C-alpha positions as a printed Julia matrix, in Angstrom:
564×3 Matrix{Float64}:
   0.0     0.0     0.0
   2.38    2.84    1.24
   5.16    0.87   -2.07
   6.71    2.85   -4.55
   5.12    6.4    -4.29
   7.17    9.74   -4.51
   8.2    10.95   -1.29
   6.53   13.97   -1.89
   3.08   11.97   -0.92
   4.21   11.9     2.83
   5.3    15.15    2.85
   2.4    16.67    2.19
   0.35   13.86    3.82
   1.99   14.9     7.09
   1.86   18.83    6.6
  -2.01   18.29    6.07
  -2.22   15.64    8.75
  -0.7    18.59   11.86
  -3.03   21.42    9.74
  -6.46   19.17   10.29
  -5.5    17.88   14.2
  -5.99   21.5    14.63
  -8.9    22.1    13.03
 -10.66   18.32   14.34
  -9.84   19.67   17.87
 -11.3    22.27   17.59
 -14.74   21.2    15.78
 -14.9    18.51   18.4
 -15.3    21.54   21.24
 -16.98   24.33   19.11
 -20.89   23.99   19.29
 -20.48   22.65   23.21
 -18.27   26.61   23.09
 -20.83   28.39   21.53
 -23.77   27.01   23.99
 -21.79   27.17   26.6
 -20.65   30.56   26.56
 -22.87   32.71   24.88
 -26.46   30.63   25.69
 -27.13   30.38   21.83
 -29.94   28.47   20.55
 -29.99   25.58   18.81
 -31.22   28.12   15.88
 -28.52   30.29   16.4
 -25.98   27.46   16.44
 -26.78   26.01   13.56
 -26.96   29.19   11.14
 -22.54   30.04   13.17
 -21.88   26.27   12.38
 -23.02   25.88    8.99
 -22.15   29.4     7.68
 -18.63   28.52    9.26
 -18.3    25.39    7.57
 -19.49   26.61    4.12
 -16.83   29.09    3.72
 -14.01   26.46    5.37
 -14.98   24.48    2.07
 -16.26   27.07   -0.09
 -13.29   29.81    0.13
 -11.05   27.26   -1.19
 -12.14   27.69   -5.18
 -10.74   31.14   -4.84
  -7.7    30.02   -3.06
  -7.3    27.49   -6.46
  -7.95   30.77   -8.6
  -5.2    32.44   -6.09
  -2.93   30.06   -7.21
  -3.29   28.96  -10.75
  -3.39   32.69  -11.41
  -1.32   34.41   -9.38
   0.95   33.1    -6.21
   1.45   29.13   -7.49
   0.47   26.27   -4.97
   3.35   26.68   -2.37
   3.42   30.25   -1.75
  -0.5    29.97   -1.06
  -0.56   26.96    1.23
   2.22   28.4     3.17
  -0.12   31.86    3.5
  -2.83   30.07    4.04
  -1.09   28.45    7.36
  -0.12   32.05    8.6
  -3.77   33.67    8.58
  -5.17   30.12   10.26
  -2.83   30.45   12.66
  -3.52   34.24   13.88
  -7.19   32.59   13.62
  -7.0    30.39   15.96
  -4.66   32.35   18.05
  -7.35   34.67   18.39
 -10.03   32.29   19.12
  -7.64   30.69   22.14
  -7.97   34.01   24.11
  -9.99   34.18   26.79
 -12.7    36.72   27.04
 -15.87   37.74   28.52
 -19.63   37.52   26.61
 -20.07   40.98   25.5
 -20.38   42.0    21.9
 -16.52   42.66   21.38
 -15.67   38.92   22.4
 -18.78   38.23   19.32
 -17.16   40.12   17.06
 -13.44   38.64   17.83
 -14.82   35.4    17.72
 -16.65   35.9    14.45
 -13.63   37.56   13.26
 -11.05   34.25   13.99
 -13.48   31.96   12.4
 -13.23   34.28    9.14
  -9.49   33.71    9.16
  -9.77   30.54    9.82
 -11.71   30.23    6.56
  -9.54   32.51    4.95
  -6.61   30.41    5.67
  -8.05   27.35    4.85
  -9.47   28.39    1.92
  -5.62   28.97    0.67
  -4.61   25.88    1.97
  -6.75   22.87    1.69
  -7.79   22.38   -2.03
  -4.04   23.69   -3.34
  -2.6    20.81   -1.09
  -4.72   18.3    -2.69
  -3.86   19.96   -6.17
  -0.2    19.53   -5.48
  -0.66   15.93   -4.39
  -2.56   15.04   -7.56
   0.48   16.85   -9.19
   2.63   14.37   -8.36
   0.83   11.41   -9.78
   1.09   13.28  -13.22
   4.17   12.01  -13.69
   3.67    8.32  -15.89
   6.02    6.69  -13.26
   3.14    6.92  -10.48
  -0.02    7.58  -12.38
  -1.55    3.97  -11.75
  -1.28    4.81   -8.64
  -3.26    7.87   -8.11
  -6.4     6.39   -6.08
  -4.37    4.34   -3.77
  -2.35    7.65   -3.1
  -5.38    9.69   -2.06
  -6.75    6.94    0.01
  -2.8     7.09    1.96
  -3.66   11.38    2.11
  -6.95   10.47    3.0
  -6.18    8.4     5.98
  -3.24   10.69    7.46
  -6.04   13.28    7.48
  -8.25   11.12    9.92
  -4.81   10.2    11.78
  -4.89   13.77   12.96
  -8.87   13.96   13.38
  -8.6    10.55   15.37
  -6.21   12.3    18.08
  -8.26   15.38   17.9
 -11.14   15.07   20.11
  -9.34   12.93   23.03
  -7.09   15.88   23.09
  -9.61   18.6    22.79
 -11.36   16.31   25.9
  -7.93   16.17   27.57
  -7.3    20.01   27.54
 -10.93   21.05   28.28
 -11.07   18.47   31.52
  -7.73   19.53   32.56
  -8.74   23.41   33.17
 -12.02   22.45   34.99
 -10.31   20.32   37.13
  -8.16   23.22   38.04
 -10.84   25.26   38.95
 -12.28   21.98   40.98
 -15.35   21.29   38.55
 -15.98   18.16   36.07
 -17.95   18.33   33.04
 -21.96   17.78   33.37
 -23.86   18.94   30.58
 -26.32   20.13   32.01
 -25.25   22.97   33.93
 -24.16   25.38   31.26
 -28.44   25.34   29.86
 -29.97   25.69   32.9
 -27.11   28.26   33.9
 -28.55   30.48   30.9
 -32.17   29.9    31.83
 -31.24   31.11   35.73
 -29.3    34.63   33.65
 -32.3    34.49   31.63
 -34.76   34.97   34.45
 -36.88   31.76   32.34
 -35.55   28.96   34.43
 -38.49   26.5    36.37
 -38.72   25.47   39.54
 -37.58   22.04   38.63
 -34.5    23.27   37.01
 -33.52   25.54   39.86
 -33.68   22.35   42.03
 -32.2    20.41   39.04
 -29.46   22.93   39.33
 -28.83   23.47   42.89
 -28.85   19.58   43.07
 -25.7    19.57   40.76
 -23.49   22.48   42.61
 -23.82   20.14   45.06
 -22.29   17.33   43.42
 -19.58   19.68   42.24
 -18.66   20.05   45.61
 -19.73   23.27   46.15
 -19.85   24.39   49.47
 -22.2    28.71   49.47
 -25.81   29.02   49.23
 -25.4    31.41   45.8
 -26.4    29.08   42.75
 -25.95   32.09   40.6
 -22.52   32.63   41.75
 -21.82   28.78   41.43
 -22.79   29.05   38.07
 -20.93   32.09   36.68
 -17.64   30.08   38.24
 -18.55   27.22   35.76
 -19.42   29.26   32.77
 -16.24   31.18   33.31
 -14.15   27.75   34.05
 -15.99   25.75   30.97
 -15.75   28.61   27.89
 -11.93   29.1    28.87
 -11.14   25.37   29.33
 -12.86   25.38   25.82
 -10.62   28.69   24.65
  -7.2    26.19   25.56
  -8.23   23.36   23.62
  -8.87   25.65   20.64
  -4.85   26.6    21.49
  -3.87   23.63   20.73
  -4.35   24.38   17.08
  -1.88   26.66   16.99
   0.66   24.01   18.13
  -0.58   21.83   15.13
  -0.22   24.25   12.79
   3.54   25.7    13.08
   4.28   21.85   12.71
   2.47   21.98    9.46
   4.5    25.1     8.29
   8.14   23.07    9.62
   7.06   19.49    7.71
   5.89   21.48    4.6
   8.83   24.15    3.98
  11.69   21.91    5.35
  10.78   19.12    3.04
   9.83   21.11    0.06
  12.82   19.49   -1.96
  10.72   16.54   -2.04
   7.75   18.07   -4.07
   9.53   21.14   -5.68
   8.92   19.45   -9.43
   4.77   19.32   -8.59
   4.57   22.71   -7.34
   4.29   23.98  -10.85
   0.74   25.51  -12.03
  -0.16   24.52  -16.02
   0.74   28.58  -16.62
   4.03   28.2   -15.34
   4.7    25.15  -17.22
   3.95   26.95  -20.08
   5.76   30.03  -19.31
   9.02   27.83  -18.15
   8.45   26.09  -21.66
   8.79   29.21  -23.71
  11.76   31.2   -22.33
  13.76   27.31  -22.98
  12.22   27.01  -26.43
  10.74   24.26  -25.63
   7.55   22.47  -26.44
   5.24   22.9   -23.72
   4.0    19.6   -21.73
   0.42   21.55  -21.09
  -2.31   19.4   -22.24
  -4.45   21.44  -24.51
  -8.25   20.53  -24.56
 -10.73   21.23  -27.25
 -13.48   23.57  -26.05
 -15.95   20.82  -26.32
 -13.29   18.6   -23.8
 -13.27   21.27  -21.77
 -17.13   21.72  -21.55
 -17.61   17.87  -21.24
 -14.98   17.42  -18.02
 -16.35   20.59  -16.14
 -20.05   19.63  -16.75
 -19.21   15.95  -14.93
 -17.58   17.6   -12.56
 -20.77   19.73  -12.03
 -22.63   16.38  -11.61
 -20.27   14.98   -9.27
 -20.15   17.94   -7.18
 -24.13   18.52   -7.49
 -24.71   15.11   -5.58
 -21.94   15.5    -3.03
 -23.9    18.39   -1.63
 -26.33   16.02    0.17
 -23.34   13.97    1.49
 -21.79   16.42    3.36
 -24.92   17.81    4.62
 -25.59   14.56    6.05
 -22.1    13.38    7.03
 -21.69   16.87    9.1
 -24.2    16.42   11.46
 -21.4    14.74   13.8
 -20.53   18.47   14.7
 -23.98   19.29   15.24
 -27.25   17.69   15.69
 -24.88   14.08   16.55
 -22.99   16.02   19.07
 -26.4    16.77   20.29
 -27.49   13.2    20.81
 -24.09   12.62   22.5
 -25.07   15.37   24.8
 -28.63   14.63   25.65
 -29.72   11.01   24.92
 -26.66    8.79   24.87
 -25.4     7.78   28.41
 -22.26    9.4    29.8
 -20.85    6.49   31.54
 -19.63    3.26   30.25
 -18.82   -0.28   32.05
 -17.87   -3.1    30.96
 -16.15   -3.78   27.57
 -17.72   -0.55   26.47
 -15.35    1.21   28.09
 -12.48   -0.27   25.86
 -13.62    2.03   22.67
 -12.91    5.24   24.74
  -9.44    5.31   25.61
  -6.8     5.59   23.77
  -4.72    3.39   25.32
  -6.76    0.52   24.1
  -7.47    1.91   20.84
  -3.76    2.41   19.53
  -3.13   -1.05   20.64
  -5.92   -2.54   18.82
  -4.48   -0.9    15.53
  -1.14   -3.1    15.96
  -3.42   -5.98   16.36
  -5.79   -5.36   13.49
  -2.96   -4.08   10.68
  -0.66   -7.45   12.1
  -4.05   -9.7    11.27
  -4.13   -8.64    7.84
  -0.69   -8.7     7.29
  -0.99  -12.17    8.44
  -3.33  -12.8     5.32
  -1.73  -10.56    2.74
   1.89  -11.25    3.45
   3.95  -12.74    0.82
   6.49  -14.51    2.27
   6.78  -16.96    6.13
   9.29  -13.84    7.68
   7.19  -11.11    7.49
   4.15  -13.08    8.25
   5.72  -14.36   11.41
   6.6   -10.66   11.65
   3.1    -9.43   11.64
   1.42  -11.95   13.79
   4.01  -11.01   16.74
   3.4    -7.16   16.54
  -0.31   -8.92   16.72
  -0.08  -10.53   19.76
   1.91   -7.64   21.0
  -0.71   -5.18   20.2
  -3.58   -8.07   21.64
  -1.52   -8.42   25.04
  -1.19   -4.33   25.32
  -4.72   -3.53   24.87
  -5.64   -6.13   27.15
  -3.2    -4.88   29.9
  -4.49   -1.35   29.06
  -8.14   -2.53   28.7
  -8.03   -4.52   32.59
  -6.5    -0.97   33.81
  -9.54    1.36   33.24
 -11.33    2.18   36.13
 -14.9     0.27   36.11
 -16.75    2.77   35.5
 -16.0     5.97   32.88
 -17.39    8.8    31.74
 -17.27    9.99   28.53
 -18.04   13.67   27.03
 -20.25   14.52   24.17
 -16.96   15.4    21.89
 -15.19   12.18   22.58
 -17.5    10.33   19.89
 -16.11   11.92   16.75
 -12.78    9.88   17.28
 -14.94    7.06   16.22
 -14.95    8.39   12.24
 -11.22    9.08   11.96
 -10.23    5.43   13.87
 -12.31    3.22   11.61
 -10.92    5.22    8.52
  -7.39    4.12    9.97
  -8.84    0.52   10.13
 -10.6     0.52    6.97
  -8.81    2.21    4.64
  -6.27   -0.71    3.67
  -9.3    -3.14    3.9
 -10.76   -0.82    1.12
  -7.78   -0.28   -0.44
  -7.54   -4.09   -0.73
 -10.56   -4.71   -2.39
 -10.45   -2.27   -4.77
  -6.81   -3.76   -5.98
  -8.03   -6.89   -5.65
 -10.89   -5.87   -8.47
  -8.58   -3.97  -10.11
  -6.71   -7.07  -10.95
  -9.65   -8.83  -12.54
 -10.71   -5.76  -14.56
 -14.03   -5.2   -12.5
 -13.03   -2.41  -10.55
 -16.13    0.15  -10.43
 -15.03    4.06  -11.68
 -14.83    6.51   -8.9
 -18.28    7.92  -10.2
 -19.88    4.64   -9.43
 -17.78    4.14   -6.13
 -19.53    7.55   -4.95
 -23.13    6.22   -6.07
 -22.63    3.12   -3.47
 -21.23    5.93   -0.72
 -24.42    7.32   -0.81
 -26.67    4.32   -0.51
 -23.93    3.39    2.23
 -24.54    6.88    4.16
 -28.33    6.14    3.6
 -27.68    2.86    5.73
 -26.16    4.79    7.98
 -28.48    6.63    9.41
 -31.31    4.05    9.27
 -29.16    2.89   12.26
 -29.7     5.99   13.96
 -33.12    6.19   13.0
 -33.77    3.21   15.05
 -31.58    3.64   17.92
 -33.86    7.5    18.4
 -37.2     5.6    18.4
 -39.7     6.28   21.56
 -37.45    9.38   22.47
 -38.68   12.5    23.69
 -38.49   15.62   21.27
 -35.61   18.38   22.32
 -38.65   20.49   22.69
 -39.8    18.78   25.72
 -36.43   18.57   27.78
 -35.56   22.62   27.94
 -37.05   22.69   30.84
 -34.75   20.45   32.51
 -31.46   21.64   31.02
 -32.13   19.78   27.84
 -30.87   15.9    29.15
 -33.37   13.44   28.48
 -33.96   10.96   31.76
 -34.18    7.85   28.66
 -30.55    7.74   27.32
 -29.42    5.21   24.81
 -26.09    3.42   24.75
 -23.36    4.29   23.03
 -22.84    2.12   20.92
 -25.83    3.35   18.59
 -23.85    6.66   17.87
 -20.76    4.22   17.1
 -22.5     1.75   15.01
 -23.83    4.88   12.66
 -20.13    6.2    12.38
 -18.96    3.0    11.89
 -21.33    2.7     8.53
 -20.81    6.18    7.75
 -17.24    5.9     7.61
 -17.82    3.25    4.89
 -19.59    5.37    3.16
 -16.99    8.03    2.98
 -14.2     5.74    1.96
 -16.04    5.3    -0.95
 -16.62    9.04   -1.65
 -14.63   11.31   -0.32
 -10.93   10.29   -1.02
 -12.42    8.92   -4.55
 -13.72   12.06   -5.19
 -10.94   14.14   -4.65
  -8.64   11.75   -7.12
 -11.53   12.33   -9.56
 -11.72   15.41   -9.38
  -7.78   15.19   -9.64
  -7.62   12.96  -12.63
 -10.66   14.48  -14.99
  -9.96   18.45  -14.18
  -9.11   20.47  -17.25
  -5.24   20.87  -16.45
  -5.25   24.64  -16.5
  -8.41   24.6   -14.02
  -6.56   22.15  -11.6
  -6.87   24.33   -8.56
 -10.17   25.86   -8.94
 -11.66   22.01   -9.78
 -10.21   21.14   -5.98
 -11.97   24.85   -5.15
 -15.24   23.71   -6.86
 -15.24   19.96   -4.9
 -14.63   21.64   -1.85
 -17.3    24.27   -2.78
 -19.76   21.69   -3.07
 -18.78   20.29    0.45
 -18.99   24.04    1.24
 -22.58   24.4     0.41
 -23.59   20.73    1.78
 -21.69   22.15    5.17
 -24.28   25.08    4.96
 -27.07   23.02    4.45
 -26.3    21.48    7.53
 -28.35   23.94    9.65
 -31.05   22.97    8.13
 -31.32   19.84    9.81
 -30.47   21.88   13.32
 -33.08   24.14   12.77
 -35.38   21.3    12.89
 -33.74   20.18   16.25
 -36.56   21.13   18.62
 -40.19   20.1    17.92
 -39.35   16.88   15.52
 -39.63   13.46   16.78
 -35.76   12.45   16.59
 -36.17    9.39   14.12
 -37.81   11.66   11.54
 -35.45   14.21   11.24
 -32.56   11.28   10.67
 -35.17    9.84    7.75
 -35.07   13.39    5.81
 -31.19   12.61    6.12
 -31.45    9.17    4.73
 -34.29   10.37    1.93
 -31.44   13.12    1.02
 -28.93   10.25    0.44
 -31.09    7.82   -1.18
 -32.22   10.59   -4.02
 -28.6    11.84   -4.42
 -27.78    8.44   -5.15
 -30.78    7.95   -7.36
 -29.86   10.81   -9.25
 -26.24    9.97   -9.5
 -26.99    6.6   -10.64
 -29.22    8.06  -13.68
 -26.35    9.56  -15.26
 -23.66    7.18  -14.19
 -22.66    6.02  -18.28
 -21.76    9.52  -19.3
 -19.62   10.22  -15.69
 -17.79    6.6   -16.26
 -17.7     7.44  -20.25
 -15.71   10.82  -19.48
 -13.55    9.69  -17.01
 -12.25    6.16  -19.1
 -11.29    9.15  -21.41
  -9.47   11.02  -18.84
């Protein structure tokens, strides 16, 4: 899998890898922030979430136009890192509620953006770059499944660190997370809270160990303690991201010949007299590849706005109607000394059935057992009883990428080989009757649960909560899903972009995920009076059309790409 590929692959791989820890960490805290700190609604919420999200993905066509125009890939990645870092820098200060901290929030998030929109999609356009060259073209899916997977490398670490930080603080100030503190805290500022809440809230100062009679003080003290805890873990981006900048301009030797737009090709062509290497496309070529892209990107839309829940309404559920403790051999999924463990044991399994030779199959079954005997030691060390924050359940997407995506990888070669590998158009079709699946799961775990609606006036935690493993079951099925659209997709896009539009066709892919990330509010707005298992069918009647749709025009995608 990780054979014969230019070294640039891991360069960039682990530049993009430090750039989206940061980012992970701090999605897996932001919403909880946002509530927490300012009281917004679930309204509210959704519109900064989604609108956030949109331009993340959607600035990036103008950072491909930056590029392919103006600066050249390298020059605007290595802005783009700067202005993300002052970003999050800003967002890591501590400040009070009034409308200045607003307005410096609002302000980091549109560097943020900013910066990512110069980074992301001319990253992707570098890596694709590489694979130009006929040495490693075969190889171009398998390379963006590798990029793929360091990306979830960093998300996997991102929320047990974000956890880590935010727990840390609070602890320092002598509280633990509850969740619902920080609601009823804004219905007692509010003047709106009942007399069930105040004794719902009085009830838990107690368990924090607080000693006064002044529940309003008490919770100030925890509002204060919370958002900052919060402001640290967003910090921790900041970290991520000057390792970005070290990997990506100390190692630039290693990707120097792909960071060459199609205009400077051409203009490096004609001072040397030579013929240029610049594909040139009929109009009608042109036409054809952009309006398949256009397809492509049309169906995505619904993906994303489905798949993005996990950093809203799904870090709802964790929050109000999943069960914050764990026992048992639940308790081995959230920590990660078990998980990393497991990893050894799972990657030594199938190198057990895919080695080639008795030495490195003996090889791989004793980094196995190793890994079994660690997790188990690791595993028989947790205390019996854990509890787990809201946040903690978006490691589960990144870790089964890092499982799956050699198992995927596998099968696709293993087609491949017999000619009846499906065409990345296709492979997205099945990702959305796969993300479909996915929330059928979750439509039955949310069945006989009370509506949001109904639990305000108890600081929103429903007294029925559901184990966890229905939130990890749907990720685990999701994550299927996006192995089979999202890294395919961006080789796609890669291999069937016009090569003067290279940049801006990574823009326009990400600008689709842009507008599916705004659409995600949508589905929060509905977060209130909805019974919970219809508002995750709309999200599984949204995947199934998509890939309906997609599916109707699946000979002329296949037809252009074969041609590509």
């Amino acid at each position: 899998m990780f054979k014969n590929h230019p070294k640039g692959l891991f360069v960039l791989a682990l530049a993009n890898m430090g750039e989206r820890f940061g980012y992970y960490t701090m999605l897996a805290i932001f919403v909880l922030f946002m509530q927490a700190k300012f009281g917004f609604s679930s309204d509210a919420t959704s519109t900064i979430f989604g609108s956030f999200l949109a331009l993340v993905y959607f600035l990036p066509l103008f950072g491909g136009l930056l590029a392919d125009k103006v600066l050249g890939y390298g020059k605007t990645i290595a802005l783009g890192i700067v202005v993300m870092f002052i970003g999050y820098f800003l967002l890591a200060i501590p400040s009070g509620t009034s409308m200045g901290a607003k307005v410096a929030m609002f302000g980091a998030l549109a560097l943020i953006a900013m910066g990512t929109g110069c980074f992301k999609g001319n990253l992707q356009a570098l890596v694709g770059n590489l694979y130009d060259d006929p040495r490693y073209s075969a190889k171009r899916d398998l390379a963006f499944s590798i990029f793929y997977m360091c990306i979830n490398i960093g998300a996997f670490f991102a929320p047990s660190a974000a956890e880590a930080v935010s727990n840390h603080f609070l602890a320092k100030d002598g509280f633990s997370y509850n969740a619902e503190i920080p609601a009823l805290t804004h219905q007692l500022m509010d003047g709106k809270i009942s007399q069930e809440g105040m004794q719902t809230l009085t009830a838990l100062a107690d368990a924090q160990g607080y000693q006064g009679t002044d529940i309003a003080a008490f919770s100030q003290q925890y509002l204060d303690s919370l958002s900052t805890s919060y402001n640290y873990g967003f910090g921790v981006a900041c970290i991520s991201l000057i390792i970005s900048m070290l990997i990506f301009l100390g190692f630039r030797r290693l990707y120097k010949a792909a960071d060459k737009t199609e205009k400077e090709k051409a203009k490096e062509a004609a001072a040397s007299g030579k013929t240029s290497d610049v594909i040139e496309l009929t109009p009608q070529q042109t036409k054809d590849r952009l309006m398949v892209l256009g397809l492509v990107f049309a169906v995505v839309i619904f993906f994303w706005m489905s798949f993005h829940q996990n950093g809203l309404t799904m870090t709802w559920f964790a929050r109000d109607y999943t069960d914050s403790t764990v026992t048992g051999f639940g308790r081995f999924g959230f920590s990660l000394l078990t998980l990393l463990p497991f990893i050894l044991v799972f990657y030594g399994i199938l190198n057990v059935i895919t080695g080639k030779t008795s030495k490195s199959k003996t090889t791989a079954g004793i980094v196995a057992v190793a890994g079994a005997l660690l997790a188990w030691w690791a595993y028989a060390a947790l205390p019996e009883t854990m509890r787990i924050t809201p946040q903690i359940f978006q490691q589960f997407n990144p870790y089964f990428i890092i499982l799956l995506t050699p198992v995927t990888v596998g099968i696709f070669t293993w087609l491949g080989s017999k000619g009846k590998e499906p065409l990345a158009p296709r492979k997205i079709g099945i990702g959305m009757l796969i993300a479909a699946l996915g929330f059928v799961v979750l439509m039955i775990g949310s069945f006989g649960l009370p509506t949001p609606a109904s639990l305000e006036s108890t600081g929103g935690v429903s007294t029925s909560l559901v184990s966890p493993n229905w939130l990890i079951s749907t990720y685990f099925v999701l994550t299927i899903a996006e192995l089979f659209l999202s890294p395919m997709g961006i080789s796609f896009v890669s291999k069937v972009a016009p090569p003067k539009y290279k940049g801006m066709a990574q823009g326009g892919w990400l600008a689709a995920t842009a507008i599916g990330n705004y659409l995600v509010a949508i589905i929060g707005y509905l977060w209130g009076g909805m019974q919970l298992w219809v508002l995750w069918g709309i999200l599984v009647a949204c995947c199934l059309l998509s890939a309906a749709f997609l599916f109707s025009v699946m000979k002329r995608l296949e037809k252009t790409t074969s041609e590509a």
